[in-house]
PDB file of C-alpha atoms in Angstrom:
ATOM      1  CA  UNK Z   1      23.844 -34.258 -39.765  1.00 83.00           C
ATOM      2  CA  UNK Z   2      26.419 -31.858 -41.404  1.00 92.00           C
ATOM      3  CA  UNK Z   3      25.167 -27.619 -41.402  1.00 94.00           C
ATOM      4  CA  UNK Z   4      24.912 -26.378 -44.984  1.00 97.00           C
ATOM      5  CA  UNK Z   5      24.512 -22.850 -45.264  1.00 97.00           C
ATOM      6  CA  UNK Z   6      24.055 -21.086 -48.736  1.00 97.00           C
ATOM      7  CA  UNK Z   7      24.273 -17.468 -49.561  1.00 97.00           C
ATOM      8  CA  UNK Z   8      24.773 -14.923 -52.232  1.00 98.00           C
ATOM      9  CA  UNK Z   9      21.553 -14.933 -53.175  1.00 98.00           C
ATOM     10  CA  UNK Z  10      19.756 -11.777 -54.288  1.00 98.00           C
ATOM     11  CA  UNK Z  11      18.068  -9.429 -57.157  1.00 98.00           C
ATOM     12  CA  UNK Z  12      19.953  -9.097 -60.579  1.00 98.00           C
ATOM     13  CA  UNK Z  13      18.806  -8.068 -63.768  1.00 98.00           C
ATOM     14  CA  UNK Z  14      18.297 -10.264 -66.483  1.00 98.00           C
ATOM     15  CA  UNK Z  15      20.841 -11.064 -68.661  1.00 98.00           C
ATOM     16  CA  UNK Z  16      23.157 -10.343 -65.247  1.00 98.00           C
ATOM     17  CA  UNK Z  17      25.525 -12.982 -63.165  1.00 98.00           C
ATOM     18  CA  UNK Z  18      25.630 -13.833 -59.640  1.00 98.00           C
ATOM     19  CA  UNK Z  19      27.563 -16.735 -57.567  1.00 98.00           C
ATOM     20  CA  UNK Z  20      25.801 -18.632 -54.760  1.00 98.00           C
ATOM     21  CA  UNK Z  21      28.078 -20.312 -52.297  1.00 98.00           C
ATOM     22  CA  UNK Z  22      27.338 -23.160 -50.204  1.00 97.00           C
ATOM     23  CA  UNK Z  23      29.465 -23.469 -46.971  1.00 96.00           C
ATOM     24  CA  UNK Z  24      30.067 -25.987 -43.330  1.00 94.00           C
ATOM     25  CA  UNK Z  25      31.822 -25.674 -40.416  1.00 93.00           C
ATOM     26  CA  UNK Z  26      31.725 -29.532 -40.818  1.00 92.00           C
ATOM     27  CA  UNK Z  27      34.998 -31.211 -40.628  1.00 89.00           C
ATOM     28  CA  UNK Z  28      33.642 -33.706 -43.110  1.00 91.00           C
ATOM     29  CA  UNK Z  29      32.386 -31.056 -45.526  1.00 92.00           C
ATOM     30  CA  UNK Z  30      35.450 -31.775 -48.322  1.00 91.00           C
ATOM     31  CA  UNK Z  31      34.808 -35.542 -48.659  1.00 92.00           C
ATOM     32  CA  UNK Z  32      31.162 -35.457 -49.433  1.00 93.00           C
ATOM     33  CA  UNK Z  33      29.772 -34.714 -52.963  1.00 94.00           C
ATOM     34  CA  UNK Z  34      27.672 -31.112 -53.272  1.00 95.00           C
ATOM     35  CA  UNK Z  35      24.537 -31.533 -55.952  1.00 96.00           C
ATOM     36  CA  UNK Z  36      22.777 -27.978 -56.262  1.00 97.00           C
ATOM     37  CA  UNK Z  37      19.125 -27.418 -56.338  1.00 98.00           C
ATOM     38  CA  UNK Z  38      16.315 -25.340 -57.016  1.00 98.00           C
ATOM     39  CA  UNK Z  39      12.321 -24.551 -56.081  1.00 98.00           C
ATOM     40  CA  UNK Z  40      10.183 -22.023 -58.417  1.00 96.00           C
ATOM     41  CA  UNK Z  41       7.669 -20.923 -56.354  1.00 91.00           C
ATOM     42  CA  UNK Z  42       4.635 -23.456 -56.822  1.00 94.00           C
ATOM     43  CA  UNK Z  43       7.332 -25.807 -58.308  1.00 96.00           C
ATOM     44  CA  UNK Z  44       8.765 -28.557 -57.631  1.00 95.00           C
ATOM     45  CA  UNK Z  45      12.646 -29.080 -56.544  1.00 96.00           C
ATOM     46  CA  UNK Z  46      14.699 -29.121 -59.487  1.00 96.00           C
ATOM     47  CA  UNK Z  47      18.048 -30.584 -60.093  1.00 96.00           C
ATOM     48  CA  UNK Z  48      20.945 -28.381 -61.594  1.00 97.00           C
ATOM     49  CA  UNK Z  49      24.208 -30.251 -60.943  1.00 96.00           C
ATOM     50  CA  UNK Z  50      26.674 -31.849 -58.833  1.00 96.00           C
ATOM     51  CA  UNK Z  51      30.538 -31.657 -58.475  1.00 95.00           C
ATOM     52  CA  UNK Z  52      31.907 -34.443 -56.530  1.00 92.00           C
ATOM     53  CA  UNK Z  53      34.109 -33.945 -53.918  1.00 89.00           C
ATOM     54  CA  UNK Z  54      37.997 -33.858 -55.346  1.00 87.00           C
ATOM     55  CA  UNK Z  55      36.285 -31.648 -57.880  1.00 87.00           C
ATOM     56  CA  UNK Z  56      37.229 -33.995 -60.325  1.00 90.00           C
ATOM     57  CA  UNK Z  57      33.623 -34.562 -61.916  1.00 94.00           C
ATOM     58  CA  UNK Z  58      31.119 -31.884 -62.414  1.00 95.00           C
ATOM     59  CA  UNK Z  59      27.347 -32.671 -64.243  1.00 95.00           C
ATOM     60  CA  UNK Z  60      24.650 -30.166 -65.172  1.00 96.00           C
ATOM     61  CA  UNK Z  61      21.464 -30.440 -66.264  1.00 96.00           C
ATOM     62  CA  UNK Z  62      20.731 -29.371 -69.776  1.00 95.00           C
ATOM     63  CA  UNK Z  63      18.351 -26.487 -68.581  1.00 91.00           C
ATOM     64  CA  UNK Z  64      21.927 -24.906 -67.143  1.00 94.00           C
ATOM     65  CA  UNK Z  65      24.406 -25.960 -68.719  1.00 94.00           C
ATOM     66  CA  UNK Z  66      26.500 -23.789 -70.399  1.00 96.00           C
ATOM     67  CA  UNK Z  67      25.223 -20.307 -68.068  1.00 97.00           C
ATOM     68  CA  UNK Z  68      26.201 -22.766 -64.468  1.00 98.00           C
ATOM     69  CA  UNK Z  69      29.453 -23.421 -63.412  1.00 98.00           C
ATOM     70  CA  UNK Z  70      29.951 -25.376 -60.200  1.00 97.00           C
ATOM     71  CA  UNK Z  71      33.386 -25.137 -58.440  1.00 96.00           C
ATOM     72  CA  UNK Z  72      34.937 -25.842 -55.243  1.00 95.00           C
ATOM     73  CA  UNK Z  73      37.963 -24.908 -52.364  1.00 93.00           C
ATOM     74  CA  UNK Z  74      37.765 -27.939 -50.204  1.00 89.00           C
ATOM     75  CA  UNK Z  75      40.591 -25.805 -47.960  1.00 91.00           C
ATOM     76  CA  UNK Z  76      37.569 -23.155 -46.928  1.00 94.00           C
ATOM     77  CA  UNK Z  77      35.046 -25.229 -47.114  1.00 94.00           C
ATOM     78  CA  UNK Z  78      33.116 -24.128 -49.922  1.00 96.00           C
ATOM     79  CA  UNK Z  79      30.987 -25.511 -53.040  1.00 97.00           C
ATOM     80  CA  UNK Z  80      30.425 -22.064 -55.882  1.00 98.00           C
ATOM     81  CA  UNK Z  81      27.547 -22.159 -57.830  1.00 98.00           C
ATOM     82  CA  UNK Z  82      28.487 -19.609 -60.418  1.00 98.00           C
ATOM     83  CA  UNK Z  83      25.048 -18.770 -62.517  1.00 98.00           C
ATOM     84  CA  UNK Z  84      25.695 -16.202 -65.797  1.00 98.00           C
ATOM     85  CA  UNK Z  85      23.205 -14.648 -68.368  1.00 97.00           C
ATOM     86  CA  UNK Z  86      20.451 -15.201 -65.517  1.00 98.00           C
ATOM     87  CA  UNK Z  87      16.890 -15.229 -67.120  1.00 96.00           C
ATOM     88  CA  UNK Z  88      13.342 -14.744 -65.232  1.00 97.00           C
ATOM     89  CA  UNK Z  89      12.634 -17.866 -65.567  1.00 95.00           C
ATOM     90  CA  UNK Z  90      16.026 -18.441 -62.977  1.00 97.00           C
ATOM     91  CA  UNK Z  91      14.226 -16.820 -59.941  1.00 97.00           C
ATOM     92  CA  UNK Z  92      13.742 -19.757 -57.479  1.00 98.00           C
ATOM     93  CA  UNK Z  93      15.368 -20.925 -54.048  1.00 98.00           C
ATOM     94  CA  UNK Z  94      18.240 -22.479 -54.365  1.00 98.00           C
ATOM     95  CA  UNK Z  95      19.513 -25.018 -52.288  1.00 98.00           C
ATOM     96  CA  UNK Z  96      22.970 -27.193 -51.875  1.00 97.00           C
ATOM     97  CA  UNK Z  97      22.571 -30.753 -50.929  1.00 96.00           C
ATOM     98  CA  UNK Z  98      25.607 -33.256 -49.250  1.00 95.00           C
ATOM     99  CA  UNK Z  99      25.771 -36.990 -49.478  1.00 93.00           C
ATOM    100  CA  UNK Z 100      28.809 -38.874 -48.856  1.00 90.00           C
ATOM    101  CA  UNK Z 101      28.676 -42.097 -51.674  1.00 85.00           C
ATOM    102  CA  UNK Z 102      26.219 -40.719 -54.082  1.00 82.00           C
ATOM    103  CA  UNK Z 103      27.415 -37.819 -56.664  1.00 85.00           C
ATOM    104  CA  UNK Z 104      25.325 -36.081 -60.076  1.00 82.00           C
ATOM    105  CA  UNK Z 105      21.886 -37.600 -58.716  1.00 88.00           C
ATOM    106  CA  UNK Z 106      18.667 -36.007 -59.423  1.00 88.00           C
ATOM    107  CA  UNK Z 107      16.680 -37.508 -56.544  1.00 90.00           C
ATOM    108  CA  UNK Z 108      15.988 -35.384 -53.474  1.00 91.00           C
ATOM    109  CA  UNK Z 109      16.281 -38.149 -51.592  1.00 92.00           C
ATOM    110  CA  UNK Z 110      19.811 -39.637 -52.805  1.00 92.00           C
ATOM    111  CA  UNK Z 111      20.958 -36.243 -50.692  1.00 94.00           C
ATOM    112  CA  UNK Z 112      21.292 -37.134 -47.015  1.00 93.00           C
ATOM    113  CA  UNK Z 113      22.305 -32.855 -46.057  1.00 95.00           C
ATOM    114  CA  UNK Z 114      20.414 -30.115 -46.952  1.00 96.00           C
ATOM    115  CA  UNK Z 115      20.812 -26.220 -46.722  1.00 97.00           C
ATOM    116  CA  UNK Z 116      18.549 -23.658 -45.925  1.00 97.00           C
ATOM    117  CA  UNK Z 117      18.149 -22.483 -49.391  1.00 97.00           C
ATOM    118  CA  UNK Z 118      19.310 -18.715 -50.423  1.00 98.00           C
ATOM    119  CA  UNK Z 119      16.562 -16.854 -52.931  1.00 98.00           C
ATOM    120  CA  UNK Z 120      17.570 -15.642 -56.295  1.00 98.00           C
ATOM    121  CA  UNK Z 121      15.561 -13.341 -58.113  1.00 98.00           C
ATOM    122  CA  UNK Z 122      15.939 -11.906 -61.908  1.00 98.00           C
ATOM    123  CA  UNK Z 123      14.137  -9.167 -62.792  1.00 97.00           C
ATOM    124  CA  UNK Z 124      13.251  -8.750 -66.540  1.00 93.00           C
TER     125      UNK Z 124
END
């Protein structure tokens, strides 16, 4: 079981940006691929994207792309989910997820890690 731990989450304005960050202690942390998540309240998990982990492939899914950008620094450890021109509809949990072979899959349970979840919420 590898930790995930996301934060940055928080209360922006519509129309405003705001990076999430999802972070291990984990040794292993820079060879597994990062997909990133989210959970409306009285919704179900959503998948947003993936990056895998060289950072040579990133995926989003059309409800995000173009306003997400997922990055990474393997040397600290780190997956960036960067989220821009945030709308209401945005306000969820959001979660990363870790799997070693898998990458860009939209099944919770491709994911073998999961964080905590950090809440974002946009304000209209």
């Amino acid at each position: 079981q590898v930790q995930l731990v996301e934060s940055g989450g928080g209360t922006v304005q519509a129309g405003g940006s705001l990076r999430l960050s999802c972070s291990s202690s984990d040794s292993t942390f820079s060879s597994l691929n990062i997909g990133w998540f989210r959970q409306p309240p009285g919704w179900e998990r959503e998948f947003l994207g993936a990056i895998t982990w060289t950072a040579s492939s990133t995926n989003y899914a059309d409800s995000v792309k173009g306003r997400f950008t997922i990055s990474r620094d393997n040397t600290k450890n780190t997956v960036y989910l960067q989220m821009n021109s945030l709308k209401p509809e945005d306000t969820a949990v959001y979660y990363c997820a870790a799997d070693k072979r898998v990458w860009s899959s939209c099944h919770l349970g491709a994911y073998e890690h999961w964080g905590q979840g950090t809440q974002v919420t946009v304000s209209s």
